[in-house]
Short mmCIF file of C-alpha atoms in Angstrom, two decimals:
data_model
loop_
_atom_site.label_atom_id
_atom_site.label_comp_id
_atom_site.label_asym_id
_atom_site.label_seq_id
_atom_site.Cartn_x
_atom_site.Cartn_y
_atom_site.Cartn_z
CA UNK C 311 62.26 91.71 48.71
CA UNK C 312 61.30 89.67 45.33
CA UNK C 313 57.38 90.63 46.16
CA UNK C 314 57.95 93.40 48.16
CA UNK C 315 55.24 95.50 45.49
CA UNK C 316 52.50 92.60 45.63
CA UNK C 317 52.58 92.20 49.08
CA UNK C 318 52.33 96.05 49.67
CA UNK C 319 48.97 95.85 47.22
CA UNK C 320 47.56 92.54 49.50
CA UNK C 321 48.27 94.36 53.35
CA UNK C 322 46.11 97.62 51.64
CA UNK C 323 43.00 95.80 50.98
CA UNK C 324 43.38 93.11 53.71
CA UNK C 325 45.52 94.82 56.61
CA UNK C 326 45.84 91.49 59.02
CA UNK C 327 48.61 91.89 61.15
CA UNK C 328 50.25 88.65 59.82
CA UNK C 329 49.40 86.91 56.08
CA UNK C 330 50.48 84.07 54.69
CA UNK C 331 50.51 84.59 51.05
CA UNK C 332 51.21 81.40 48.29
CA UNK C 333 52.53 82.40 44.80
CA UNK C 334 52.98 80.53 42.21
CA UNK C 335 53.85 80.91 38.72
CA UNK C 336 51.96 80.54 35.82
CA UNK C 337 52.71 81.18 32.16
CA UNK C 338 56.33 83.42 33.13
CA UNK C 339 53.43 85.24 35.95
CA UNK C 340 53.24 85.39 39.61
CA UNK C 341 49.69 85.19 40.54
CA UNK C 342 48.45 84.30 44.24
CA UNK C 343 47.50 80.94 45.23
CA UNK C 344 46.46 81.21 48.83
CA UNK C 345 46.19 83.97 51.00
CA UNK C 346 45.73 83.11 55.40
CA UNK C 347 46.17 85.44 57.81
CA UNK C 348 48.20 83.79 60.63
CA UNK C 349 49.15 84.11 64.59
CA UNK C 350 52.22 84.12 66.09
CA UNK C 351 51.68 80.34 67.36
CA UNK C 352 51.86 79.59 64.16
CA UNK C 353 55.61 80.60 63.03
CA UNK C 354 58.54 78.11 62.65
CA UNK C 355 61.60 79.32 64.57
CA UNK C 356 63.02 81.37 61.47
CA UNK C 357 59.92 83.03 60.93
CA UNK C 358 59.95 84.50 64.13
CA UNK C 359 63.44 85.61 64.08
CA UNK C 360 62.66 87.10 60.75
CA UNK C 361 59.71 88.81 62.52
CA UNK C 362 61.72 90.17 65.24
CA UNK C 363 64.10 91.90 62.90
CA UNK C 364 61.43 93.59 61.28
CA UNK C 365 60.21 94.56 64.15
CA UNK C 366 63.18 95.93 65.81
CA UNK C 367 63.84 98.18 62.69
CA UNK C 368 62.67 101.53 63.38
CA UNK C 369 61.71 102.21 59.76
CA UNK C 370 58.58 99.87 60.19
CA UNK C 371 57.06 102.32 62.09
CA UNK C 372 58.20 105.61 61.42
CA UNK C 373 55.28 107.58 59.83
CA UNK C 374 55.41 109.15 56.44
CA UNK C 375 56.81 112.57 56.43
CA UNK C 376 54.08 115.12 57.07
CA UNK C 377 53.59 118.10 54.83
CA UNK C 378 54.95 121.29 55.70
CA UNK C 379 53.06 124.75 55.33
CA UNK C 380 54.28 125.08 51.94
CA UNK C 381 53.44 121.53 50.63
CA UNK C 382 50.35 120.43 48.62
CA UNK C 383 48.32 117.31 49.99
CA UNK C 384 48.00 114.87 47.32
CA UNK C 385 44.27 113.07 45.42
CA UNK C 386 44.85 110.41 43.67
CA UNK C 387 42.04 110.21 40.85
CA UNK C 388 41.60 106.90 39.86
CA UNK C 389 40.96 107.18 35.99
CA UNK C 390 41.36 104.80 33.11
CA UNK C 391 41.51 106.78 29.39
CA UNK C 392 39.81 103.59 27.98
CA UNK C 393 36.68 103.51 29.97
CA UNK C 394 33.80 105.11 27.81
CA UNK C 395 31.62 104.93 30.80
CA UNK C 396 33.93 107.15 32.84
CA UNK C 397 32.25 109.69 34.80
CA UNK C 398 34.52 112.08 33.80
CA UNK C 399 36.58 113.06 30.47
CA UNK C 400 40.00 114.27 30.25
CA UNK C 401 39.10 117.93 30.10
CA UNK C 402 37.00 117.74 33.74
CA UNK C 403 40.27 116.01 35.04
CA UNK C 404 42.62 119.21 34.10
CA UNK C 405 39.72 121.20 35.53
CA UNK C 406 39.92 119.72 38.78
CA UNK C 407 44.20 119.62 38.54
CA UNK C 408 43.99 123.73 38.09
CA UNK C 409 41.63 124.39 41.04
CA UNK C 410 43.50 122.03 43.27
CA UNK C 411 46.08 124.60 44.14
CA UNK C 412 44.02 126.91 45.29
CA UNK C 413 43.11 124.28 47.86
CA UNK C 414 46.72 123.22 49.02
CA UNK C 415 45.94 120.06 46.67
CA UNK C 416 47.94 118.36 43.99
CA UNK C 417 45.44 116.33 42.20
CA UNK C 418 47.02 113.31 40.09
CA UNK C 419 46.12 110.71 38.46
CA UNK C 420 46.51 107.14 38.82
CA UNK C 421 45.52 103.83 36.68
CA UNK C 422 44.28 100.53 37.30
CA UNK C 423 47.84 99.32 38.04
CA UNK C 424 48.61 101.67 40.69
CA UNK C 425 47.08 100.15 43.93
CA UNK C 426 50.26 99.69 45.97
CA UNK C 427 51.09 103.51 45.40
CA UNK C 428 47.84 104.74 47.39
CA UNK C 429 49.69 105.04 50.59
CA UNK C 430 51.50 107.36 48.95
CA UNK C 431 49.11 109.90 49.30
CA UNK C 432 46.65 111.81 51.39
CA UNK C 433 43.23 111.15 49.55
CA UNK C 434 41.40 109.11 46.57
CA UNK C 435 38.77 110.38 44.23
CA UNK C 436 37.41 107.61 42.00
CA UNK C 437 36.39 108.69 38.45
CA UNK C 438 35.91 105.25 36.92
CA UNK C 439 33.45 103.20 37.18
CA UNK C 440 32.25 101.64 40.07
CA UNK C 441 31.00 98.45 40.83
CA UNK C 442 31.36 95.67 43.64
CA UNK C 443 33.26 93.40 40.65
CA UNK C 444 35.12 96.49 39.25
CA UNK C 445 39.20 96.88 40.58
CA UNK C 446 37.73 100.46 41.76
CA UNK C 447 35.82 98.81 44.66
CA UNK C 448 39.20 97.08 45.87
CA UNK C 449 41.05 100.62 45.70
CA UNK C 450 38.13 102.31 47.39
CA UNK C 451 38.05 99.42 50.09
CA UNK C 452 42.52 99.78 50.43
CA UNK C 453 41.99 103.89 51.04
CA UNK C 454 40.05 103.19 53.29
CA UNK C 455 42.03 100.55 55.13
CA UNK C 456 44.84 103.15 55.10
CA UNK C 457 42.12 105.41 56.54
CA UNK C 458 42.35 108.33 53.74
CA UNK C 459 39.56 110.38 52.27
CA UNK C 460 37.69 108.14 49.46
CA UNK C 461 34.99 109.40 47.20
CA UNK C 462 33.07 107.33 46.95
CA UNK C 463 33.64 104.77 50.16
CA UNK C 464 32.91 101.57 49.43
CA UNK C 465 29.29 101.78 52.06
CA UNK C 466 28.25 104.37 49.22
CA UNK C 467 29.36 101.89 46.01
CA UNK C 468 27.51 99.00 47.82
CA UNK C 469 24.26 100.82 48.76
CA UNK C 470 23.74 102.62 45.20
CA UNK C 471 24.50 99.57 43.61
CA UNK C 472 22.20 97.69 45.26
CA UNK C 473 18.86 98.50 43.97
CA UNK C 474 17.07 95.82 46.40
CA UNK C 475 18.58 98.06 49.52
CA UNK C 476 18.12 100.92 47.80
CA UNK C 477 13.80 100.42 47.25
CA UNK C 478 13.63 98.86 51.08
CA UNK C 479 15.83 101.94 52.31
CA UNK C 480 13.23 104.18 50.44
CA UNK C 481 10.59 102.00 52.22
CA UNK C 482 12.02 102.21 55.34
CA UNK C 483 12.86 105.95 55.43
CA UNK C 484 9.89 107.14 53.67
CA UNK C 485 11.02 108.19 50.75
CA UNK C 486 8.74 108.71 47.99
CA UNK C 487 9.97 106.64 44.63
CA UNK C 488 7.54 104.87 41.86
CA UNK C 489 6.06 101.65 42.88
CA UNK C 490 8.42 99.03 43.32
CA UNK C 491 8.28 95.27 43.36
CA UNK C 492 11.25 92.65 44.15
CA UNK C 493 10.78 89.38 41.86
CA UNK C 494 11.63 85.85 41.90
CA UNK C 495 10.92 83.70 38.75
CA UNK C 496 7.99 82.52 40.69
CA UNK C 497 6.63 86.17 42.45
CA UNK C 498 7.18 87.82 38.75
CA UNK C 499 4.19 87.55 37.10
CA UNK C 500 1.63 87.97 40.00
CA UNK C 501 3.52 91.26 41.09
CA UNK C 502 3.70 92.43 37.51
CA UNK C 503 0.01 92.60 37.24
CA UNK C 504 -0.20 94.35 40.22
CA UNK C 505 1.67 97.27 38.87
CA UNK C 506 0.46 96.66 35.40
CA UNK C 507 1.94 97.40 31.93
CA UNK C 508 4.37 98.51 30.86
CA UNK C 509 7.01 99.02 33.35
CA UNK C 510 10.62 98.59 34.10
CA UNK C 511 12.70 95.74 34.69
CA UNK C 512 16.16 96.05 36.41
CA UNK C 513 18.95 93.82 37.23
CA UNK C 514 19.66 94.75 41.00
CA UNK C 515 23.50 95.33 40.66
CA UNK C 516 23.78 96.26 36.91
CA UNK C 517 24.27 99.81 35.58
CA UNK C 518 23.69 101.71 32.46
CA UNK C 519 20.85 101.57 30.32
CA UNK C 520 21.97 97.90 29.24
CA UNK C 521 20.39 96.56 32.59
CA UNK C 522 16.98 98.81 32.43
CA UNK C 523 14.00 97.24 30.00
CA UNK C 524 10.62 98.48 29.16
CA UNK C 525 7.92 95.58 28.88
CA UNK C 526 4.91 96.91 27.55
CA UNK C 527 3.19 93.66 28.09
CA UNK C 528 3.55 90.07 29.02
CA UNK C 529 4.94 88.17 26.49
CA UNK C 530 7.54 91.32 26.35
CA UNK C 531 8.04 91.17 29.92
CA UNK C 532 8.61 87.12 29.77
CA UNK C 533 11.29 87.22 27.53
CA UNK C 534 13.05 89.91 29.26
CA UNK C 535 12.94 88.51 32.66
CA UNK C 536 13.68 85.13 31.29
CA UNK C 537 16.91 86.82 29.89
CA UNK C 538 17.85 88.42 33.42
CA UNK C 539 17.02 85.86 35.54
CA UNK C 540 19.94 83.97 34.03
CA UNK C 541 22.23 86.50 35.53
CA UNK C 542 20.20 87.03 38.86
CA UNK C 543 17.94 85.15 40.82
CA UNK C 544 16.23 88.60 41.67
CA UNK C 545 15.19 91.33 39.65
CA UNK C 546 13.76 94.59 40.30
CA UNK C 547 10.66 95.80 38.85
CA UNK C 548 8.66 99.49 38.53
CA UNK C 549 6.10 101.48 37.43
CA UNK C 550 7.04 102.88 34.00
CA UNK C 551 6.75 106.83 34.63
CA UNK C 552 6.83 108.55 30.99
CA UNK C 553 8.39 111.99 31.90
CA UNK C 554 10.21 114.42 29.11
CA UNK C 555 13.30 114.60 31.39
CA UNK C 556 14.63 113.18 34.61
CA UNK C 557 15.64 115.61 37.24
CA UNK C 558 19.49 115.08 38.49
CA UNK C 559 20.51 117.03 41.80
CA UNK C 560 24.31 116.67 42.71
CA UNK C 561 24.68 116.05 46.39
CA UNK C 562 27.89 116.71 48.22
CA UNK C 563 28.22 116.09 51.74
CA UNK C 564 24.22 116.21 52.21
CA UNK C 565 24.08 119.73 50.19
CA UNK C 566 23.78 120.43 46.68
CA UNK C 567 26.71 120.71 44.20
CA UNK C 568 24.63 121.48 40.67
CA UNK C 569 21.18 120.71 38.77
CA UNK C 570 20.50 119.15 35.58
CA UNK C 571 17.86 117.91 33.97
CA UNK C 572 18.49 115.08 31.11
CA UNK C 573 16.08 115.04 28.61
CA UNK C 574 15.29 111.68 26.71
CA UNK C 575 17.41 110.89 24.08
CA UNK C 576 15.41 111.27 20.38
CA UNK C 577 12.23 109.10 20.11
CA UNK C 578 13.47 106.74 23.21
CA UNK C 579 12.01 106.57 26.55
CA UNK C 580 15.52 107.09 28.30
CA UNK C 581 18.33 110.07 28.49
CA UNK C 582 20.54 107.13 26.35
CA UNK C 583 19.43 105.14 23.61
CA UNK C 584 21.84 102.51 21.85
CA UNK C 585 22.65 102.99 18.20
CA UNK C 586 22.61 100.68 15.75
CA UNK C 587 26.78 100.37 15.87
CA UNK C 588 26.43 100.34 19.12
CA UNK C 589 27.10 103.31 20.27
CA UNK C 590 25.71 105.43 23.15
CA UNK C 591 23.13 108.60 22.10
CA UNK C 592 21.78 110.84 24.95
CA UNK C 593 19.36 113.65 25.06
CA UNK C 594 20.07 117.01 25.74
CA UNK C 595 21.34 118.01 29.46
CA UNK C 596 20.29 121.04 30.77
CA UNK C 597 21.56 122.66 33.38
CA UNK C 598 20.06 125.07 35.84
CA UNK C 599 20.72 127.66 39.16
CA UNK C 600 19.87 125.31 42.11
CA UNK C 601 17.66 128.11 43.10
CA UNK C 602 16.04 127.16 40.40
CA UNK C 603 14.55 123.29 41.42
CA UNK C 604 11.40 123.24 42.60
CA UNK C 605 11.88 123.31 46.76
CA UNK C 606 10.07 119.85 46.63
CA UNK C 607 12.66 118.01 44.14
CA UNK C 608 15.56 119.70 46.41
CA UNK C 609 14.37 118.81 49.56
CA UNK C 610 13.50 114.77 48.32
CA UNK C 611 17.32 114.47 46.87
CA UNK C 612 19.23 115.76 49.77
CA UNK C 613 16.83 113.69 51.80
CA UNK C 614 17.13 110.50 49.56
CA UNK C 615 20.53 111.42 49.91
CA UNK C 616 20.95 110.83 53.53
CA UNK C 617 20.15 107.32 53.13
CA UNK C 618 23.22 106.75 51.37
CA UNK C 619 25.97 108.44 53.32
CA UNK C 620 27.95 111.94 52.71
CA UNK C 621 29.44 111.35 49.45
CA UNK C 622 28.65 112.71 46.35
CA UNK C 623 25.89 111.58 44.72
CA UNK C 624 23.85 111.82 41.79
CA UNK C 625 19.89 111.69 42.69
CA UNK C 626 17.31 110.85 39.54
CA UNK C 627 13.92 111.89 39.94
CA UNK C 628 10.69 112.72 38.41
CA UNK C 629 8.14 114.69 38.44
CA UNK C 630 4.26 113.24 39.22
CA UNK C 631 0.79 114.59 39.83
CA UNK C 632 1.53 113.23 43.00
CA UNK C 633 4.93 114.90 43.22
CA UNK C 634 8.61 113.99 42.91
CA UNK C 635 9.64 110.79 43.17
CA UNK C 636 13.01 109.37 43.19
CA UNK C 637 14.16 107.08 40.62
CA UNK C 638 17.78 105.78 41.59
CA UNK C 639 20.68 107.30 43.49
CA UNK C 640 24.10 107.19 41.66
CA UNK C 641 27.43 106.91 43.98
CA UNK C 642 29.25 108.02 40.65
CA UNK C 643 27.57 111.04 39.20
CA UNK C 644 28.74 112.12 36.06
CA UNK C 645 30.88 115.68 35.93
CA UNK C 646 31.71 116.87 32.49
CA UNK C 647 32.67 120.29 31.64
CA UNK C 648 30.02 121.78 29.36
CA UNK C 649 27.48 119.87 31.36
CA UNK C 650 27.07 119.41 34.78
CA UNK C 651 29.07 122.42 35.47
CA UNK C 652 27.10 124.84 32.80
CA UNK C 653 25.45 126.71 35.28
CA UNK C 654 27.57 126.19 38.81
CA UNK C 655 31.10 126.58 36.89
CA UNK C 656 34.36 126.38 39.28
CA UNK C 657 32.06 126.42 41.90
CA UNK C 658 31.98 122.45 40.95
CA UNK C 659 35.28 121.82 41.39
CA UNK C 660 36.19 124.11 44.20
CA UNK C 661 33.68 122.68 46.41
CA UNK C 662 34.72 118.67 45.75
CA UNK C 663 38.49 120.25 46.24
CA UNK C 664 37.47 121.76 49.40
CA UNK C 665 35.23 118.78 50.81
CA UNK C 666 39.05 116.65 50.57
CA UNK C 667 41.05 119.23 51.85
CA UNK C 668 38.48 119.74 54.87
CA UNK C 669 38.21 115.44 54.94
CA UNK C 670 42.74 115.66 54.96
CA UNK C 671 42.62 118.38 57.96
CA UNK C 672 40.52 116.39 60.04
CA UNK C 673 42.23 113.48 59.12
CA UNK C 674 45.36 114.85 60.36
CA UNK C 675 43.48 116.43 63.51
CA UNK C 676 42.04 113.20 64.78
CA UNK C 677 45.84 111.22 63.96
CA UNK C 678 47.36 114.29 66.32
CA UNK C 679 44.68 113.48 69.02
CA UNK C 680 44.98 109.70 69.14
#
């Protein structure tokens, strides 16, 4: 029973029907040495009378209680009150917690350090950020071990984070997006001419503005790949399209959830600029009637979309001569009341509510049916 909590937390991210798990303790902490999953062969004579104990107790495999008719289904939103990069505030969060109601929901909260509660309950929404590195890919990966509605899953965290799938899964499916080279320290030169100056360099996992440059010329575009290619041994690079404002479509469940467009931040070439103090400064968002995108911009961002999976999504693109393009696909789309939400309203939260309550049902359905 002493790690009874810790060994919860491992069997929801790595479900193997038997673990052997090594602690040991370091500075007054128990942190995990080794951890192997394990046959039956391999059990010493207690072991397997321990194991048979466990296994003869009916509580190991009695279900959790099911709701009745009168009892709200509970999302978990993972949220941390510290993260400036959160992709949503405090005031979106209470939005969401009034509307859940009206969905049979309870919608709750949880932190960083509450991984072995998310059996405890019947869906997760992850508000954080993501990234493969981040603890929110481990609690997306543990819901869904435990098979329970996650937004996002951790196929749509991999994929948008991944900007090297992401430009050969535009390649592959067609999708129209500005042209796009993959460099190594030796390729990066000969494919930067061929797009020509300036353009973009990204690292392929990073996020933010931090991990986009402009090179408006060589000796620029040396120094910043130079810098990057310390972190990565590949790097993404593009065609620098100067537009006044990127388009962002909202994409639930292959069908669109709100429009915005974010307008570069003052004098800068992106919607965020950093400040001197280091601080973040963004350009104006506007938001807009879906009815009111141009049909080609809607149709390439539930399209683009597809690629991904049937999360929710933020889609960037821009508009060409040529016509839209998309920029990058975001498994973590920022919803702040005020912004996203200016136009669409509760129809914002009602619809995310109703995509988990729909995801729960059929949950349920398919675990009555097995």
């Amino acid at each position: 029973d002493r790690f009874q909590s810790q060994c919860a937390a491992i069997f929801a991210v790595h479900p193997f029907p038997l673990l052997k798990v090594r602690f040991y303790l370091h500075e007054d902490e128990w942190k995990i040495g080794q951890l192997n999953p394990m046959s039956v062969a391999q059990l010493d004579p207690a072991e397997l009378t321990l194991l048979e104990r466990e296994l003869a107790a009916p509580r190991c495999f009695d279900p959790p209680p099911q709701p009745t008719a009168g009892q709200l289904r509970r999302v978990a939103c993972l949220w941390d009150p510290d993260d400036r990069f959160a992709a949503s505030d405090r005031e979106t969060l209470a939005r969401f917690a009034a509307a859940a109601p009206r969905h049979g929901l309870l919608f709750e909260r949880i932190g960083c350090d509450d991984l072995p509660r998310l059996a405890e309950f019947d869906a997760l929404f992850i508000r954080t950020v993501t990234a493969i590195d981040h603890y929110s890919f481990a609690f997306a990966q543990a819901a869904e071990s435990l098979g329970i509605p996650v937004i996002d899953d951790p196929q749509s965290i991999l994929r948008c984070t991944n900007k090297v799938y992401m430009h050969e899964a535009f390649q592959r499916d067609g999708i129209a997006s500005p042209q796009t080279a993959i460099i190594s320290r030796r390729s990066s030169f000969e494919a930067a001419r061929r797009i020509g100056f300036p353009l973009i360099v990204k690292m392929p996992d990073g996020t933010f503005s931090q991990s986009v440059k402009k090179a408006d010329n060589e000796a620029e575009f040396d120094a910043i790949t130079q810098e990057m290619f310390r972190r990565s041994p590949l790097l993404v690079i593009q065609e620098f399209l100067p537009t006044a404002f990127d388009w962002r479509i909202g994409v639930l469940a292959g069908r669109p959830l709100f429009a915005c467009k974010y307008h570069m931040a003052e004098g800068h070439w992106q919607i965020a600029k950093m400040t001197r103090d280091g601080e973040s400064e963004f350009g104006h968002v506007e938001a807009l009637e879906i009815s009111a995108v141009p049909a080609p911009v809607l149709a390439l961002a539930l399209r683009s979309a597809e690629v991904i999976g049937d999360g929710l999504y933020g889609v960037d693109l821009k508009e060409t001569p040529a016509g839209p393009v998309v920029i990058e696909i975001n498994d973590n789309p920022n919803l702040q009341v005020g912004y996203e939400d200016g136009v669409e309203g509760e129809r914002v939260y009602d619809a995310i509510l109703a995509a988990f309550a729909a995801r729960i049902q059929n949950r349920a359905g398919a675990r009555e049916h097995a």
